[in-house]
Coordinates of C-alpha atoms in Angstrom, one line a residue:
Chain A
X85 CA 6.2 31.1 2.2
X86 CA 7.4 29.0 -0.6
X87 CA 10.9 30.7 -0.7
X88 CA 11.8 29.9 2.8
X89 CA 13.5 26.5 2.5
X90 CA 15.5 28.0 -0.6
X91 CA 16.7 30.8 1.4
X92 CA 17.5 28.4 4.5
X93 CA 19.9 26.4 2.1
X94 CA 21.3 29.5 0.6
X95 CA 22.1 30.7 4.1
X96 CA 23.7 27.4 5.1
X97 CA 25.8 27.4 1.6
X98 CA 27.0 30.5 2.5
X99 CA 27.5 30.4 6.1
X100 CA 29.0 26.9 6.5
X101 CA 32.1 27.7 4.8
X102 CA 32.6 30.7 6.8
X103 CA 31.9 28.9 10.1
X104 CA 33.9 25.8 9.5
X105 CA 37.3 27.0 8.4
X106 CA 39.0 23.6 7.8
X107 CA 40.6 23.6 4.1
X108 CA 39.4 20.3 3.2
X109 CA 35.9 21.2 4.3
X110 CA 36.0 24.3 2.3
X111 CA 37.2 22.6 -0.7
X112 CA 34.4 20.3 -0.4
X113 CA 32.0 23.3 0.1
X114 CA 33.5 24.8 -2.9
X115 CA 32.9 21.9 -5.3
X116 CA 29.4 21.2 -4.0
X117 CA 28.5 25.0 -5.1
X118 CA 30.0 24.5 -8.5
X119 CA 28.4 21.2 -9.1
X120 CA 25.0 22.5 -7.6
X121 CA 25.3 25.0 -10.2
X122 CA 26.2 23.2 -12.9
X123 CA 23.2 20.7 -12.0
X124 CA 20.8 23.6 -12.1
X125 CA 22.1 24.8 -15.4
X126 CA 21.4 20.9 -17.0
X127 CA 18.0 21.0 -15.3
X128 CA 17.1 23.7 -17.7
X129 CA 17.2 21.3 -20.6
X130 CA 16.8 18.1 -19.3
X131 CA 14.6 18.5 -16.4
X132 CA 12.4 21.4 -17.8
X133 CA 12.4 20.5 -21.4
X134 CA 12.9 16.8 -21.0
X135 CA 15.8 16.6 -23.6
X136 CA 18.7 14.3 -21.7
X137 CA 22.0 15.6 -22.4
X138 CA 24.8 13.2 -21.9
X139 CA 27.3 15.7 -23.2
X140 CA 27.2 19.0 -21.0
X141 CA 30.9 18.4 -20.3
X142 CA 31.8 19.8 -23.8
X143 CA 30.3 23.3 -22.6
X144 CA 31.9 22.9 -19.3
X145 CA 35.4 22.3 -21.3
X146 CA 34.6 25.2 -23.6
X147 CA 34.2 27.6 -20.8
X148 CA 37.3 26.5 -19.0
X149 CA 39.5 26.3 -22.4
X150 CA 38.4 29.8 -23.3
X151 CA 39.4 31.7 -20.4
X152 CA 42.4 29.5 -19.7
X153 CA 43.7 30.0 -23.3
X154 CA 43.1 33.8 -23.4
X155 CA 45.0 34.1 -19.6
X156 CA 47.6 32.0 -20.8
X157 CA 48.2 33.2 -24.0
X158 CA 47.2 36.8 -23.8
X159 CA 47.1 37.4 -20.0
X160 CA 43.7 38.5 -20.6
X161 CA 41.4 38.5 -17.3
X162 CA 39.3 35.2 -16.6
X163 CA 36.5 37.5 -15.9
X164 CA 36.3 38.5 -19.7
X165 CA 37.2 34.9 -20.8
X166 CA 34.1 33.5 -18.6
X167 CA 31.7 35.9 -20.6
X168 CA 33.6 34.9 -24.1
X169 CA 33.5 31.2 -22.9
X170 CA 29.8 31.4 -22.4
X171 CA 29.3 33.1 -25.6
X172 CA 31.1 30.3 -27.4
X173 CA 29.3 27.5 -25.6
X174 CA 26.0 29.2 -26.5
X175 CA 27.3 29.6 -30.2
X176 CA 28.3 25.6 -30.0
X177 CA 25.1 24.9 -28.4
X178 CA 23.1 26.8 -31.4
X179 CA 25.3 24.8 -33.8
X180 CA 24.9 21.5 -32.3
X181 CA 21.3 21.7 -31.4
X182 CA 19.8 21.5 -34.9
X183 CA 21.5 18.2 -35.9
X184 CA 20.6 17.2 -32.3
X185 CA 17.0 18.5 -31.8
X186 CA 15.7 16.1 -34.8
X187 CA 16.2 13.4 -32.5
X188 CA 14.4 11.7 -29.9
X189 CA 14.9 10.0 -26.5
X190 CA 17.9 7.8 -26.4
X191 CA 18.9 8.7 -29.8
X192 CA 19.0 12.4 -28.5
X193 CA 21.2 11.5 -25.7
X194 CA 23.6 9.4 -27.5
X195 CA 24.0 12.2 -29.9
X196 CA 24.8 14.7 -27.2
X197 CA 27.3 12.4 -25.9
X198 CA 28.9 11.8 -29.2
X199 CA 29.2 15.8 -29.7
X200 CA 31.3 15.8 -26.4
X201 CA 33.4 13.2 -27.6
X202 CA 34.0 14.5 -30.9
X203 CA 35.2 17.9 -29.4
X204 CA 37.2 16.1 -26.6
X205 CA 39.0 14.3 -29.6
X206 CA 39.6 17.6 -31.5
X207 CA 41.0 19.3 -28.3
X208 CA 43.3 16.3 -27.4
X209 CA 44.9 16.5 -31.1
X210 CA 44.9 20.4 -31.3
X211 CA 48.6 21.7 -30.5
X212 CA 47.5 25.3 -30.1
X213 CA 45.9 24.4 -26.7
X214 CA 48.5 21.7 -25.7
X215 CA 46.6 18.7 -26.7
X216 CA 46.4 15.9 -24.4
X217 CA 49.1 17.4 -22.2
X218 CA 46.9 20.0 -20.9
X219 CA 47.5 23.4 -19.8
X220 CA 48.8 24.6 -16.4
X221 CA 47.6 27.9 -15.9
X222 CA 50.6 30.6 -14.6
X223 CA 50.4 31.3 -11.1
X224 CA 50.2 34.9 -10.2
X225 CA 49.8 36.9 -7.1
X226 CA 46.3 37.0 -5.3
X227 CA 44.0 39.2 -7.5
X228 CA 40.2 39.4 -8.3
X229 CA 41.4 40.6 -11.8
X230 CA 43.2 37.1 -12.1
X231 CA 40.8 35.4 -10.4
X232 CA 43.3 33.6 -8.5
X233 CA 43.7 33.3 -4.5
X234 CA 46.1 31.2 -2.8
X235 CA 45.8 32.2 0.7
X236 CA 42.4 31.2 1.0
X237 CA 39.6 29.3 -0.5
X238 CA 36.9 31.7 0.7
X239 CA 37.3 34.1 -2.4
X240 CA 36.4 31.1 -4.7
X241 CA 33.6 30.2 -2.5
X242 CA 32.2 33.6 -2.9
X243 CA 32.5 33.7 -6.8
X244 CA 31.2 30.2 -7.0
X245 CA 28.2 31.2 -4.7
X246 CA 27.6 34.2 -6.8
X247 CA 27.6 32.1 -10.1
X248 CA 25.3 29.7 -8.4
X249 CA 22.9 32.4 -7.5
X250 CA 22.9 33.9 -10.8
X251 CA 21.9 30.2 -12.2
X252 CA 19.5 29.8 -9.8
X253 CA 17.9 33.1 -10.8
X254 CA 17.9 32.2 -14.3
X255 CA 16.5 29.0 -13.7
X256 CA 13.6 30.2 -11.6
X257 CA 12.9 32.9 -14.0
X258 CA 12.4 30.5 -16.5
X259 CA 10.3 28.1 -14.6
X260 CA 7.8 30.6 -13.6
X261 CA 7.4 32.4 -16.9
X262 CA 5.7 31.5 -20.3
X263 CA 9.0 29.7 -21.3
X264 CA 9.2 27.4 -18.4
X265 CA 5.3 26.3 -18.8
X266 CA 6.1 25.9 -22.7
X267 CA 9.3 23.4 -22.0
X268 CA 7.3 21.6 -19.5
X269 CA 4.6 21.0 -21.9
X270 CA 7.3 19.8 -24.5
X271 CA 8.3 17.3 -22.0
X272 CA 5.0 15.9 -21.3
X273 CA 4.1 15.6 -24.7
X274 CA 6.1 17.0 -27.8
X275 CA 3.3 16.6 -30.1
X276 CA 0.8 17.9 -28.0
X277 CA 2.9 21.1 -27.4
X278 CA 3.1 21.3 -31.0
X279 CA -0.4 20.8 -31.8
X280 CA -1.0 24.0 -29.4
X281 CA 1.0 26.0 -31.3
X282 CA 4.2 25.9 -29.1
X283 CA 7.3 26.7 -31.3
X284 CA 9.0 23.7 -29.9
X285 CA 12.3 24.1 -32.0
X286 CA 12.5 27.6 -30.5
X287 CA 11.9 26.9 -27.1
X288 CA 14.2 24.0 -26.9
X289 CA 16.9 25.7 -28.4
X290 CA 16.6 28.9 -26.3
X291 CA 16.8 26.4 -23.1
X292 CA 19.9 24.5 -24.7
X293 CA 22.0 27.9 -25.3
X294 CA 20.8 29.3 -21.8
X295 CA 22.0 25.8 -20.2
X296 CA 25.2 25.8 -21.9
X297 CA 26.4 29.3 -21.2
X298 CA 25.5 28.8 -17.6
X299 CA 27.5 25.3 -17.7
X300 CA 30.7 27.2 -19.4
X301 CA 30.7 29.7 -16.6
X302 CA 31.4 27.2 -13.9
X303 CA 34.1 25.7 -16.1
X304 CA 36.1 29.0 -16.0
X305 CA 36.1 29.2 -12.3
X306 CA 37.0 25.6 -11.8
X307 CA 40.0 26.1 -14.1
X308 CA 41.1 29.1 -12.3
X309 CA 40.7 27.1 -9.0
X310 CA 42.5 23.9 -10.2
X311 CA 45.0 25.8 -12.1
X312 CA 45.5 22.8 -14.4
X313 CA 43.0 21.4 -17.3
X314 CA 43.2 18.7 -19.8
X315 CA 40.8 17.7 -22.5
X316 CA 39.8 14.3 -20.2
X317 CA 39.4 16.1 -17.2
X318 CA 37.0 19.0 -18.5
X319 CA 35.4 17.4 -21.4
X320 CA 35.3 13.7 -20.0
X321 CA 32.3 11.8 -19.9
X322 CA 32.6 11.4 -16.2
X323 CA 32.2 15.3 -15.9
X324 CA 28.9 14.8 -18.0
X325 CA 27.8 12.1 -15.9
X326 CA 28.3 13.7 -12.7
X327 CA 26.2 16.4 -13.6
X328 CA 23.5 14.0 -14.8
X329 CA 23.8 11.8 -11.6
X330 CA 23.3 14.4 -9.0
X331 CA 20.6 15.9 -10.5
X332 CA 18.6 12.8 -11.1
X333 CA 19.7 11.8 -7.6
X334 CA 18.3 14.8 -6.1
X335 CA 15.2 15.2 -8.2
X336 CA 14.8 16.0 -11.9
X337 CA 12.9 19.1 -13.0
X338 CA 12.9 20.7 -9.5
X339 CA 15.1 23.7 -8.3
X340 CA 15.7 21.8 -5.3
X341 CA 16.9 18.7 -7.1
X342 CA 20.5 19.8 -8.0
X343 CA 21.2 21.4 -4.5
X344 CA 20.2 17.9 -2.7
X345 CA 22.0 16.2 -5.2
X346 CA 25.3 18.0 -5.2
X347 CA 25.2 18.1 -1.2
X348 CA 24.8 14.2 -1.2
X349 CA 27.0 13.3 -4.0
X350 CA 29.9 15.6 -4.1
X351 CA 30.7 15.5 -0.4
X352 CA 30.8 11.4 -1.0
X353 CA 32.9 11.6 -4.2
X354 CA 35.5 14.3 -2.6
X355 CA 35.8 12.6 0.7
X356 CA 36.2 9.1 -0.3
X357 CA 38.8 10.4 -2.7
X358 CA 40.6 12.2 0.1
X359 CA 40.7 9.4 2.4
X360 CA 41.0 6.2 0.0
X361 CA 42.3 7.8 -3.1
X362 CA 45.6 7.9 -1.9
X363 CA 46.6 4.4 -2.6
X364 CA 45.8 4.7 -6.4
X365 CA 44.0 1.3 -6.4
X366 CA 40.7 2.8 -7.3
X367 CA 39.2 2.0 -3.8
X368 CA 37.6 5.4 -3.5
X369 CA 35.7 5.0 -7.0
X370 CA 34.9 1.4 -6.2
X371 CA 33.1 2.8 -3.1
X372 CA 31.7 5.7 -5.0
X373 CA 30.2 3.2 -7.3
X374 CA 28.7 1.2 -4.8
X375 CA 27.2 4.1 -3.0
X376 CA 25.6 5.4 -6.4
X377 CA 23.8 2.1 -6.8
X378 CA 22.9 1.7 -3.1
X379 CA 21.1 5.2 -3.4
X380 CA 19.5 4.5 -6.6
X381 CA 18.1 1.2 -5.4
X382 CA 16.7 2.5 -2.5
X383 CA 15.4 5.6 -3.2
X384 CA 14.6 5.1 -7.1
X385 CA 12.7 8.4 -7.2
X386 CA 15.2 10.8 -6.2
X387 CA 15.8 11.8 -2.8
X388 CA 13.2 14.8 -3.4
X389 CA 10.5 11.9 -4.4
X390 CA 11.1 10.4 -0.8
X391 CA 10.4 13.7 1.0
X392 CA 7.3 14.2 -1.5
X393 CA 5.9 10.8 -0.7
X394 CA 6.4 11.5 2.9
X395 CA 4.3 14.8 2.5
X396 CA 1.6 13.4 0.9
X397 CA 1.2 10.6 3.2
X398 CA 0.7 12.9 6.4
X399 CA -1.7 14.9 4.3
X400 CA -3.7 11.7 3.8
X401 CA -3.5 10.7 7.3
X402 CA -4.7 13.8 8.5
X403 CA -7.5 13.9 6.3
X404 CA -8.9 10.3 7.6
X405 CA -8.6 11.5 11.0
X406 CA -10.5 14.6 10.4
Chain B
X92 CA 45.8 0.3 -50.0
X93 CA 42.1 0.8 -50.0
X94 CA 41.7 -3.0 -50.2
X95 CA 43.7 -3.5 -47.1
X96 CA 41.6 -0.7 -45.3
X97 CA 38.5 -2.0 -46.1
X98 CA 39.4 -5.7 -45.2
X99 CA 40.8 -4.2 -41.8
X100 CA 37.8 -2.1 -41.3
X101 CA 35.5 -5.0 -41.8
X102 CA 37.4 -7.3 -39.6
X103 CA 37.5 -4.5 -36.6
X104 CA 33.7 -3.8 -37.5
X105 CA 32.6 -7.3 -36.9
X106 CA 34.3 -7.4 -33.2
X107 CA 32.4 -4.0 -32.8
X108 CA 29.1 -5.7 -33.9
X109 CA 29.3 -8.5 -31.5
X110 CA 29.8 -6.3 -28.7
X111 CA 27.1 -3.9 -29.7
X112 CA 24.7 -7.0 -30.5
X113 CA 25.1 -7.7 -26.5
X114 CA 24.0 -4.1 -25.8
X115 CA 21.1 -3.8 -28.2
X116 CA 19.5 -6.9 -26.7
X117 CA 19.2 -5.0 -23.5
X118 CA 18.4 -1.6 -24.9
X119 CA 15.5 -3.0 -27.0
X120 CA 14.1 -5.2 -24.5
X121 CA 14.5 -3.4 -21.4
X122 CA 15.1 0.2 -22.6
X123 CA 18.0 0.5 -20.2
X124 CA 21.3 1.9 -21.1
X125 CA 24.0 -0.5 -19.5
X126 CA 26.8 1.5 -19.1
X127 CA 28.6 -1.2 -17.7
X128 CA 28.7 -3.2 -20.8
X129 CA 32.2 -2.4 -21.9
X130 CA 33.1 -3.5 -18.4
X131 CA 31.7 -6.8 -18.6
X132 CA 33.9 -7.5 -21.9
X133 CA 37.0 -6.2 -19.7
X134 CA 36.4 -8.5 -17.3
X135 CA 36.2 -11.3 -19.8
X136 CA 39.6 -10.3 -21.1
X137 CA 41.0 -10.5 -17.6
X138 CA 39.7 -14.1 -17.2
X139 CA 41.3 -15.1 -20.2
X140 CA 44.4 -13.1 -19.6
X141 CA 44.7 -15.0 -16.2
X142 CA 44.1 -18.4 -17.6
X143 CA 47.1 -17.8 -20.0
X144 CA 49.2 -16.6 -17.5
X145 CA 48.7 -19.1 -14.5
X146 CA 47.7 -22.2 -16.7
X147 CA 49.0 -21.3 -19.9
X148 CA 45.8 -22.0 -21.7
X149 CA 45.0 -20.4 -25.3
X150 CA 42.7 -17.9 -25.6
X151 CA 40.6 -20.1 -27.8
X152 CA 40.4 -22.7 -25.3
X153 CA 39.6 -20.2 -22.6
X154 CA 36.7 -19.1 -24.6
X155 CA 33.8 -21.0 -23.4
X156 CA 34.8 -20.7 -19.8
X157 CA 35.2 -16.6 -20.4
X158 CA 31.8 -16.6 -22.0
X159 CA 30.1 -18.6 -19.1
X160 CA 32.0 -16.4 -16.3
X161 CA 31.0 -13.1 -17.9
X162 CA 27.5 -14.5 -18.3
X163 CA 27.3 -15.3 -14.7
X164 CA 28.8 -11.6 -13.9
X165 CA 25.7 -10.2 -16.1
X166 CA 23.3 -12.4 -14.3
X167 CA 24.7 -11.3 -10.9
X168 CA 24.6 -7.6 -11.8
X169 CA 21.0 -8.1 -12.8
X170 CA 20.1 -9.7 -9.9
X171 CA 21.5 -7.6 -7.4
X172 CA 21.1 -4.2 -9.2
X173 CA 19.3 -3.7 -12.3
X174 CA 16.5 -5.9 -11.6
X175 CA 15.5 -3.5 -8.4
X176 CA 15.7 -0.3 -10.8
X177 CA 14.0 -1.8 -14.1
X178 CA 10.5 -0.1 -13.3
X179 CA 12.4 3.0 -11.9
X180 CA 11.3 6.2 -13.3
X181 CA 13.4 8.2 -15.5
X182 CA 17.0 7.9 -15.9
X183 CA 17.6 5.8 -12.4
X184 CA 18.4 2.5 -14.2
X185 CA 21.0 4.4 -16.1
X186 CA 22.6 5.8 -12.9
X187 CA 22.7 2.4 -11.4
X188 CA 24.4 0.9 -14.4
X189 CA 26.9 4.0 -14.3
X190 CA 27.7 3.0 -10.7
X191 CA 28.1 -0.7 -11.8
X192 CA 30.6 0.3 -14.5
X193 CA 32.4 2.2 -12.0
X194 CA 32.7 -0.6 -9.6
X195 CA 33.8 -3.1 -11.7
X196 CA 36.2 -1.0 -13.5
X197 CA 37.8 -0.1 -10.3
X198 CA 37.6 -3.4 -8.6
X199 CA 39.7 -4.3 -11.6
X200 CA 42.3 -1.7 -10.9
X201 CA 42.4 -2.6 -7.2
X202 CA 42.8 -6.3 -8.0
X203 CA 45.1 -6.2 -10.8
X204 CA 46.5 -2.7 -11.0
X205 CA 46.1 -0.3 -14.0
X206 CA 49.2 -2.0 -16.0
X207 CA 48.5 -3.1 -19.6
X208 CA 49.0 -6.8 -19.8
X209 CA 49.2 -8.8 -23.0
X210 CA 48.2 -12.3 -24.0
X211 CA 51.8 -13.3 -25.2
X212 CA 52.1 -16.4 -27.3
X213 CA 48.8 -18.2 -28.6
X214 CA 48.2 -20.7 -31.5
X215 CA 47.3 -17.8 -33.7
X216 CA 49.6 -15.0 -32.7
X217 CA 52.1 -14.0 -35.2
X218 CA 50.5 -15.7 -38.1
X219 CA 49.1 -13.8 -41.3
X220 CA 48.8 -14.6 -44.7
X221 CA 48.5 -12.4 -47.9
X222 CA 46.1 -12.4 -50.7
X223 CA 46.2 -9.8 -53.5
X224 CA 48.6 -7.6 -51.4
X225 CA 46.3 -7.6 -48.5
X226 CA 47.8 -8.6 -45.4
X227 CA 45.2 -10.5 -43.3
X228 CA 46.4 -11.5 -39.5
X229 CA 45.4 -14.7 -38.2
X230 CA 44.1 -13.5 -34.8
X231 CA 42.0 -10.6 -36.5
X232 CA 40.5 -13.1 -38.9
X233 CA 39.6 -15.4 -36.4
X234 CA 38.1 -12.7 -34.1
X235 CA 35.7 -11.3 -37.0
X236 CA 35.0 -14.9 -37.9
X237 CA 34.2 -15.7 -34.3
X238 CA 32.3 -12.5 -34.1
X239 CA 29.8 -13.2 -37.0
X240 CA 29.1 -16.8 -35.9
X241 CA 28.2 -15.6 -32.6
X242 CA 25.9 -12.8 -34.2
X243 CA 24.4 -15.3 -36.4
X244 CA 23.6 -17.6 -33.4
X245 CA 22.4 -14.9 -31.8
X246 CA 19.8 -13.9 -34.3
X247 CA 18.8 -17.5 -35.2
X248 CA 18.4 -18.0 -31.2
X249 CA 16.0 -14.8 -30.9
X250 CA 14.0 -15.6 -34.0
X251 CA 13.7 -19.6 -33.8
X252 CA 13.5 -20.7 -30.4
X253 CA 10.5 -20.5 -28.1
X254 CA 12.6 -18.4 -25.7
X255 CA 13.8 -16.0 -28.2
X256 CA 9.9 -15.6 -29.1
X257 CA 9.5 -15.0 -25.5
X258 CA 12.0 -12.1 -25.4
X259 CA 10.4 -10.4 -28.5
X260 CA 7.1 -10.6 -27.1
X261 CA 8.5 -8.8 -24.0
X262 CA 10.3 -6.3 -26.1
X263 CA 7.0 -5.3 -27.8
X264 CA 5.1 -5.4 -24.7
X265 CA 5.8 -6.5 -21.2
X266 CA 2.3 -6.5 -20.0
X267 CA 1.0 -8.4 -22.9
X268 CA 3.8 -11.2 -22.5
X269 CA 3.0 -11.4 -19.1
X270 CA -0.6 -12.2 -19.8
X271 CA 0.5 -14.7 -22.5
X272 CA 2.3 -16.6 -19.4
X273 CA 5.7 -15.4 -20.1
X274 CA 7.8 -15.0 -17.1
X275 CA 9.3 -11.6 -18.0
X276 CA 11.6 -11.7 -14.8
X277 CA 13.2 -14.8 -16.5
X278 CA 13.5 -13.0 -19.7
X279 CA 15.2 -10.2 -18.5
X280 CA 17.8 -12.1 -16.4
X281 CA 18.3 -14.7 -19.3
X282 CA 18.7 -11.8 -21.9
X283 CA 21.3 -10.1 -19.4
X284 CA 23.0 -13.5 -19.7
X285 CA 23.0 -13.6 -23.2
X286 CA 24.5 -10.4 -23.4
X287 CA 27.1 -11.2 -21.0
X288 CA 28.0 -14.2 -23.4
X289 CA 28.4 -11.9 -26.6
X290 CA 30.8 -9.6 -24.7
X291 CA 32.5 -12.4 -23.2
X292 CA 32.9 -14.1 -26.6
X293 CA 34.2 -10.6 -27.9
X294 CA 36.5 -10.1 -25.1
X295 CA 38.2 -13.6 -25.8
X296 CA 38.5 -12.6 -29.3
X297 CA 40.1 -9.4 -28.5
X298 CA 42.3 -10.2 -25.8
X299 CA 44.8 -11.4 -28.2
X300 CA 45.1 -8.2 -30.3
X301 CA 44.3 -5.8 -28.0
X302 CA 45.9 -5.1 -24.3
X303 CA 44.1 -5.9 -21.2
X304 CA 43.7 -3.2 -18.7
X305 CA 41.0 -1.8 -16.6
X306 CA 40.1 0.6 -19.2
X307 CA 39.9 -1.8 -21.8
X308 CA 36.2 -2.0 -22.3
X309 CA 35.8 1.8 -21.9
X310 CA 35.9 2.7 -25.8
X311 CA 34.2 -0.2 -27.0
X312 CA 31.5 0.1 -24.4
X313 CA 31.2 4.0 -26.1
X314 CA 31.3 3.1 -29.7
X315 CA 28.7 0.3 -28.8
X316 CA 26.1 3.0 -27.6
X317 CA 26.7 4.7 -31.0
X318 CA 26.6 1.7 -33.1
X319 CA 23.4 0.4 -31.2
X320 CA 21.8 3.8 -32.1
X321 CA 23.1 3.8 -35.4
X322 CA 21.4 0.6 -36.1
X323 CA 18.3 1.0 -34.5
X324 CA 17.5 0.1 -31.1
X325 CA 17.0 -3.8 -30.5
X326 CA 17.9 -4.5 -33.9
X327 CA 20.3 -7.2 -34.3
X328 CA 21.3 -7.0 -38.0
X329 CA 21.1 -3.2 -37.4
X330 CA 23.7 -3.4 -35.0
X331 CA 25.6 -5.7 -36.9
X332 CA 25.7 -3.5 -40.3
X333 CA 26.4 -0.4 -38.3
X334 CA 29.3 -2.2 -36.5
X335 CA 31.1 -2.7 -39.8
X336 CA 30.2 0.6 -41.2
X337 CA 31.7 2.1 -38.0
X338 CA 34.9 -0.2 -38.3
X339 CA 35.3 0.9 -41.8
X340 CA 34.7 4.5 -41.2
X341 CA 37.1 4.5 -38.3
X342 CA 40.1 2.6 -40.5
X343 CA 39.3 4.6 -43.7
X344 CA 39.0 7.8 -42.2
X345 CA 41.7 7.2 -39.7
X346 CA 43.9 6.4 -42.7
X347 CA 43.4 9.7 -44.2
X348 CA 42.9 12.2 -41.6
X349 CA 44.9 10.9 -38.6
X350 CA 44.4 7.9 -36.1
X351 CA 43.6 10.2 -33.5
X352 CA 40.6 11.2 -35.2
X353 CA 39.2 7.8 -35.9
X354 CA 36.7 8.1 -32.9
X355 CA 35.8 11.1 -33.7
X356 CA 35.0 10.3 -37.5
X357 CA 32.7 7.2 -35.8
X358 CA 30.9 9.8 -33.8
X359 CA 30.5 12.2 -36.6
X360 CA 28.9 9.7 -38.8
X361 CA 26.5 8.7 -36.2
X362 CA 25.7 12.3 -36.4
X363 CA 25.2 12.7 -40.1
X364 CA 23.3 9.4 -40.8
X365 CA 20.9 10.2 -37.9
X366 CA 20.1 13.4 -39.9
X367 CA 18.3 11.3 -42.6
X368 CA 17.6 8.3 -40.7
X369 CA 16.6 9.8 -37.2
X370 CA 15.9 6.4 -35.8
X371 CA 18.8 4.5 -36.8
X372 CA 19.6 2.8 -40.5
X373 CA 17.5 -0.1 -39.6
X374 CA 14.9 1.5 -36.8
X375 CA 11.3 2.0 -37.6

């Protein structure tokens, strides 16, 4: 019974782009699914474990760059690159976790931001990956092997959908497992969790690695879809913040949160850009900024918070009547 | 050479400090990360630029006006946005300031295009002097001096005045401060204004050295986060010393490793120092 709304959402995500064959709409759909996936991945470390990461663009970028460099320099399939990118992201997550997890709260958040910035600057001045210029991915005929489809956006949507389901599956498995309860205990009180004998370091590290690997796979898909990447685009603070934004907006620590948040924020950002971004005057981002403020001011608990309050009120009302 | 680098680093660092002081006030008081902080500074730089371009006013003359207008922008932002999310759960206030930052930055781009602009001639520009082979530009020196004076003034204000004590009390415990008769709402708004004055002054002092464009404040804002955390949240002198430290690290590291790495070095220092002082250099 609990699963019904999720199945309905998944069905809508899959069927909408099939029914509405408008190319622009399909693009927005694809972006929504990708960012919903990124939100789910980020939710594991921040929503479940309470460790606010402002640096997830680092993992997204590593995923994008790993597959792109392998494809561009050696002609290796992005599918392989995707897996390798996830492994690299996991390794980086492992390496940065030790210094970052010593810090708490805002100190941790700023540390993750610093890590992402350092990695960005390294890529900007790294000639092997074309530095600040970025890499244009060579265009090849449509093939699943090269993860390139120029005739239709549908294959991209299906791949994104598959990756999203994978992320969702991992996320749900963690939530309903020992690990999920441990992470939530850590989120509620680090000290109490430790006093109960939970190996907090181990579970936070695991959550960070899983979250980063899932983030990286979307980086590969994004790169293959846009066919161009540069450090500012994939490692930028804007990317990190977009992930934070949509998850918090939807509802932190909830499986539905990132889906709801992405469904609101991504069409908002993509459509304002399509219709108002052409002037190059920044009107689209101005409006996007205002909309973010308006949403936060009027619904500071996140969209799901609103729904939950409504539900509780209804139950209470029912009780008094009875 | 090292002497030159140290002098340059301290001069740059003191301006960083002033930007960070404005940020640490709010961060320490309200536990809010103001993403729009650097953009407040960018607005102040534009005010100085336009007063220069249209009325030929020297940046040093525009300074009080830029400071006041930036404070007004900060107050407006507080009244319209921040006030409504101060008590919101989790990261909501952060999102609001991020939206605010996007809005201000793109408003500047909409109004004044993304082009680089420069405050050309001013009383200070081009003047410099040399002591022991160390070249010191007058604009840089004045910027550093102004930043230090301003930081000192803010620190004295917080420590000595009644309002400053109200700020301290609110930062320690909002509820208790309210019980003691402190109008915390007013304290919040006033602190935002004070933070605006800090970046307003910093922006003016920088406008003679740094190009003015919509992204002007972005890197300063980001570095200010690192400096605030390094110094310890809410600690004014912590932010001051951390700012100087980051300025030095950036200049010296940038010289020996390549200027493209100067920000990476600043971020790396942050990660390294916090390994030994997980609550910042002067945090407790």
